[in-house]
Coordinates of C-alpha atoms and ligand atoms in Angstrom, one line a residue:
M155 CA -10.9 -24.5 10.9
R156 CA -9.3 -26.4 7.9
L157 CA -5.6 -26.0 7.5
D158 CA -5.8 -24.7 3.9
K159 CA -8.5 -22.2 4.9
F160 CA -6.4 -20.9 7.8
M161 CA -3.4 -20.5 5.5
A162 CA -5.3 -18.7 2.8
Q163 CA -6.8 -16.3 5.5
A164 CA -3.3 -15.8 6.9
G165 CA -2.2 -14.5 3.5
A166 CA -0.1 -17.4 2.5
G167 CA -1.7 -17.7 -0.9
T168 CA -4.8 -18.7 -2.7
R169 CA -6.6 -21.9 -1.6
S170 CA -5.0 -23.9 -4.5
Q171 CA -1.5 -22.5 -3.8
V172 CA -1.6 -23.4 -0.2
K173 CA -2.9 -26.9 -0.9
E174 CA 0.2 -27.3 -3.1
Y175 CA 2.5 -26.1 -0.3
I176 CA 0.9 -28.6 2.1
R177 CA 1.1 -31.5 -0.4
K178 CA 4.8 -30.7 -1.0
G179 CA 5.6 -30.9 2.7
N180 CA 6.3 -27.2 3.2
V181 CA 3.9 -26.9 6.2
A182 CA 4.3 -27.9 9.8
V183 CA 1.7 -27.9 12.5
N184 CA 3.1 -27.9 16.1
G185 CA 6.5 -29.1 14.7
S186 CA 5.3 -31.9 12.5
V187 CA 5.0 -31.8 8.7
V188 CA 1.4 -32.3 7.6
K189 CA 0.2 -33.2 4.2
R190 CA -3.6 -33.0 4.5
P191 CA -5.2 -29.7 3.6
E192 CA -8.4 -30.6 5.4
L193 CA -6.6 -31.2 8.7
A194 CA -8.5 -29.3 11.5
V195 CA -6.4 -26.7 13.2
N196 CA -7.0 -24.3 16.1
E197 CA -6.2 -20.9 14.6
L198 CA -5.6 -19.4 18.0
T199 CA -3.4 -22.0 19.7
D200 CA -1.7 -24.1 17.0
D201 CA 1.8 -23.2 15.8
I202 CA 1.5 -23.3 12.0
Q203 CA 4.6 -22.7 9.9
L204 CA 5.2 -22.4 6.2
F205 CA 8.8 -22.8 5.1
G206 CA 9.7 -22.5 8.8
E207 CA 7.9 -19.2 9.3
K208 CA 5.0 -18.9 11.7
L209 CA 1.7 -17.8 10.1
C210 CA -0.5 -15.5 12.1
F211 CA -4.3 -15.7 11.9
K212 CA -6.0 -12.6 10.5
Q213 CA -9.7 -12.4 10.7
Y214 CA -9.9 -9.6 8.1
H215 CA -7.7 -8.3 5.3
Y216 CA -7.1 -4.7 4.2
Y217 CA -5.5 -3.7 0.9
M218 CA -5.0 -0.5 -1.1
L219 CA -5.3 -0.7 -4.8
N220 CA -4.2 2.1 -7.2
K221 CA -7.1 1.7 -9.5
P222 CA -6.4 2.3 -13.2
A223 CA -8.8 3.8 -15.7
G224 CA -11.0 1.5 -17.7
V225 CA -11.7 -0.9 -14.9
V226 CA -15.1 -1.1 -13.1
T227 CA -15.5 -1.0 -9.3
A228 CA -17.3 -4.3 -8.9
T229 CA -16.6 -7.8 -7.7
K230 CA -17.9 -9.4 -10.9
D231 CA -18.9 -8.2 -14.4
N232 CA -19.8 -10.2 -17.5
H233 CA -18.3 -7.7 -19.9
E234 CA -15.8 -5.5 -18.2
M235 CA -12.6 -6.0 -16.3
T236 CA -13.2 -5.4 -12.6
V237 CA -11.0 -4.2 -9.8
M238 CA -11.1 -7.7 -8.3
D239 CA -9.7 -9.1 -11.5
L240 CA -6.6 -7.1 -10.7
M241 CA -6.2 -8.8 -7.3
R242 CA -6.2 -12.5 -8.3
T243 CA -3.5 -13.6 -5.9
A244 CA -5.4 -12.1 -2.9
Q245 CA -8.5 -14.1 -3.9
G246 CA -9.9 -17.0 -1.8
R247 CA -11.2 -14.4 0.6
D248 CA -14.5 -12.6 0.4
L249 CA -13.0 -9.3 -0.7
F250 CA -14.9 -6.4 -2.1
P251 CA -14.2 -2.7 -2.7
V252 CA -15.1 -0.1 -0.1
G253 CA -17.3 2.3 -2.1
R254 CA -17.0 3.0 -5.8
L255 CA -14.9 4.9 -8.2
D256 CA -16.1 5.6 -11.7
K257 CA -14.6 3.6 -14.6
D258 CA -12.5 6.5 -15.7
T259 CA -11.4 7.5 -12.2
V260 CA -8.0 6.4 -10.9
G261 CA -6.4 6.2 -7.5
L262 CA -7.0 4.9 -4.0
L263 CA -9.5 2.1 -3.5
I264 CA -9.7 0.1 -0.3
I265 CA -10.4 -3.6 -0.7
T266 CA -11.3 -5.6 2.3
D267 CA -13.4 -8.5 3.6
D268 CA -14.4 -6.5 6.7
G269 CA -18.0 -5.7 6.0
E270 CA -18.6 -3.8 9.3
L271 CA -15.7 -1.4 8.8
S272 CA -16.8 -0.9 5.1
H273 CA -20.3 -0.1 6.3
R274 CA -19.0 2.4 8.8
L275 CA -16.6 4.1 6.4
L276 CA -19.4 4.6 3.8
S277 CA -22.1 5.6 6.3
P278 CA -23.5 9.0 5.4
K279 CA -23.7 9.8 9.1
R280 CA -19.9 9.5 9.6
H281 CA -18.7 12.0 6.9
V282 CA -15.5 10.2 6.2
E283 CA -13.2 12.5 4.2
K284 CA -12.1 11.6 0.6
T285 CA -9.6 13.8 -1.3
Y286 CA -9.4 14.0 -5.1
Y287 CA -6.9 15.5 -7.5
V288 CA -9.0 17.0 -10.3
E289 CA -8.1 18.3 -13.7
Y290 CA -10.8 20.2 -15.6
E291 CA -11.4 22.2 -18.7
G292 CA -13.4 25.4 -18.8
E293 CA -13.3 28.5 -16.7
L294 CA -14.3 28.0 -13.0
F295 CA -16.3 30.8 -11.4
P296 CA -13.9 33.3 -9.6
D297 CA -15.5 32.3 -6.3
A298 CA -15.6 28.6 -7.0
A299 CA -13.6 27.6 -3.8
E300 CA -16.0 29.6 -1.7
R301 CA -19.1 28.1 -3.4
L302 CA -17.7 24.6 -2.9
A303 CA -17.0 25.4 0.7
R304 CA -20.6 26.6 1.2
G305 CA -22.1 23.7 -0.7
V306 CA -23.4 23.6 -4.3
D307 CA -26.6 22.5 -6.0
I308 CA -25.8 19.4 -8.1
G309 CA -29.4 18.6 -8.9
D310 CA -30.1 16.5 -5.8
A311 CA -32.7 17.3 -3.1
A312 CA -30.0 18.9 -0.9
P313 CA -26.9 20.9 -1.8
T314 CA -23.6 19.3 -1.2
L315 CA -22.0 19.4 2.3
P316 CA -19.1 21.9 2.7
A317 CA -16.0 20.8 0.8
R318 CA -12.4 22.0 0.9
A319 CA -11.0 23.1 -2.5
C320 CA -7.4 24.1 -3.0
M321 CA -6.5 25.5 -6.4
T322 CA -3.2 23.8 -7.4
A323 CA -2.7 25.2 -10.9
S324 CA -4.7 26.9 -13.6
C325 CA -6.7 23.8 -14.6
S326 CA -6.4 21.6 -11.5
L327 CA -7.4 21.5 -7.9
E328 CA -7.6 19.3 -4.9
L329 CA -11.0 18.7 -3.5
S330 CA -11.9 17.1 -0.2
I331 CA -15.5 15.9 0.4
T332 CA -17.3 14.1 3.1
E333 CA -20.1 12.5 1.1
G334 CA -20.2 9.8 -1.6
R335 CA -22.9 10.8 -4.0
Y336 CA -23.1 9.4 -7.6
H337 CA -20.5 11.3 -9.8
Q338 CA -20.2 13.8 -7.0
V339 CA -16.9 15.4 -7.8
K340 CA -17.8 15.7 -11.5
R341 CA -21.1 17.3 -10.7
M342 CA -19.6 19.6 -8.2
I343 CA -17.0 20.9 -10.7
Q344 CA -19.8 21.3 -13.3
A345 CA -21.8 23.4 -10.7
V346 CA -18.9 25.8 -10.5
G347 CA -18.3 26.1 -14.3
G348 CA -15.8 23.3 -15.2
K349 CA -15.8 19.9 -16.7
V350 CA -13.6 17.2 -15.1
T351 CA -11.1 15.7 -17.6
Y352 CA -9.0 13.6 -15.0
L353 CA -10.0 12.4 -11.6
K354 CA -7.7 10.7 -9.1
R355 CA -8.5 9.8 -5.5
T356 CA -5.5 10.5 -3.3
A357 CA -6.8 9.9 0.2
F358 CA -9.7 8.2 2.0
G359 CA -10.3 8.2 5.8
G360 CA -6.9 9.5 6.7
L361 CA -5.2 7.0 4.4
C362 CA -3.1 8.4 1.6
L363 CA -2.5 6.7 -1.7
D364 CA 1.0 5.1 -1.8
E365 CA 2.4 6.9 -4.8
S366 CA 5.0 4.2 -5.3
L367 CA 2.2 1.8 -6.3
P368 CA 1.9 1.9 -10.1
E369 CA -1.7 2.0 -11.5
G370 CA -3.2 -1.5 -11.3
A371 CA -0.9 -2.5 -8.4
W372 CA -2.0 -3.2 -4.8
R373 CA -0.5 -4.0 -1.5
E374 CA -1.7 -5.0 2.0
L375 CA -2.1 -2.1 4.4
S376 CA 0.4 -1.8 7.2
E377 CA -0.8 -2.3 10.8
E378 CA -0.5 1.5 11.3
E379 CA -2.6 2.2 8.2
T380 CA -5.2 -0.3 9.2
T381 CA -5.4 1.2 12.7
Q382 CA -5.8 4.7 11.2
L383 CA -8.6 3.5 8.9
K384 CA -10.4 1.8 11.7
A385 CA -10.1 5.0 13.8
H386 CA -11.8 7.0 11.0
G387 CA -14.6 4.4 10.8
R388 CA -15.3 5.0 14.5
L389 CA -15.4 8.8 14.4
Ligands
URA414 N1 -16.7 11.6 -7.8 C1 -16.9 11.3 -9.1 O1 -17.5 12.1 -9.8 N2 -16.4 10.2 -9.5 C2 -15.7 9.3 -8.8 O2 -15.2 8.2 -9.3 C3 -15.5 9.6 -7.4 C4 -16.1 10.8 -7.0

C-alpha cells in the first residue's frame, strides 16, 4: 500500500495533508525519515511514525455525527449541503452515512466506510433499535402508547412493528422503533393523532448520541462503542 494512503486510512489526515507531512520530513518508516508519499509500505509489519508517534492501520472507520437540521443525508448533492460536507477533514476515505435522517431531523448519524456492517445494521431482518426524542403538536389519542406498542397503520402494506413509547412531557415523547421506513416516526405520530414538530435521534444500535457534541460536530467512535455497534449488527 502507498504510504500516503496508509496514513490517511490510519486517520492521520486527508491525502493532501499527509503528503505535506511526508514532504516536510515528519514521517519515519522503520526508523528512517521518508519523503516520498508513493513509497510502498507493509501496513501490517512496518513501523510508521508521524511526529514520533506510531500509526496503526485501520481497515474501517466509524464516526458519530450530531446531524443539524437543514442538511441532507447524502454523500453528494448539487444544491443542498450534505452530512459529508460537515466531515471534510475525515474525507479521503469512502465514507457514507448509515441510513437516512430527514433534512429537518437532528441527532445521531453513524458515518463509516464499512459497507458490510452498514448493510447488517439496516437489514430489515435484524430489527436494530433506533430511539427518537419527539416533540409534537395536537392531542394524541389517550391510548397512543398502547397503539404504538401494538403497531399502527401508516398507510403501508403492513402495520408498524411494536414500538416502545415513553411519554416524557405533555407534548413530547421518546419512541424506540426497530424498522426504518420512510418518514416512519412522523407517520406513526400522525397515526396516533399528533404532528411532529421536532425530531432528534438519540440512539442507534445500542449507541447513544454523545450530548457533548454540538450539532454539526462529529467524532470517531471509541473502541468500546465500535464493538457495541458491531455486536448489534450481528444480532
Ligand atoms: N422517522 C422520520 O419520520 N424521520 C426521520 O428522519 C427518521 C425517522
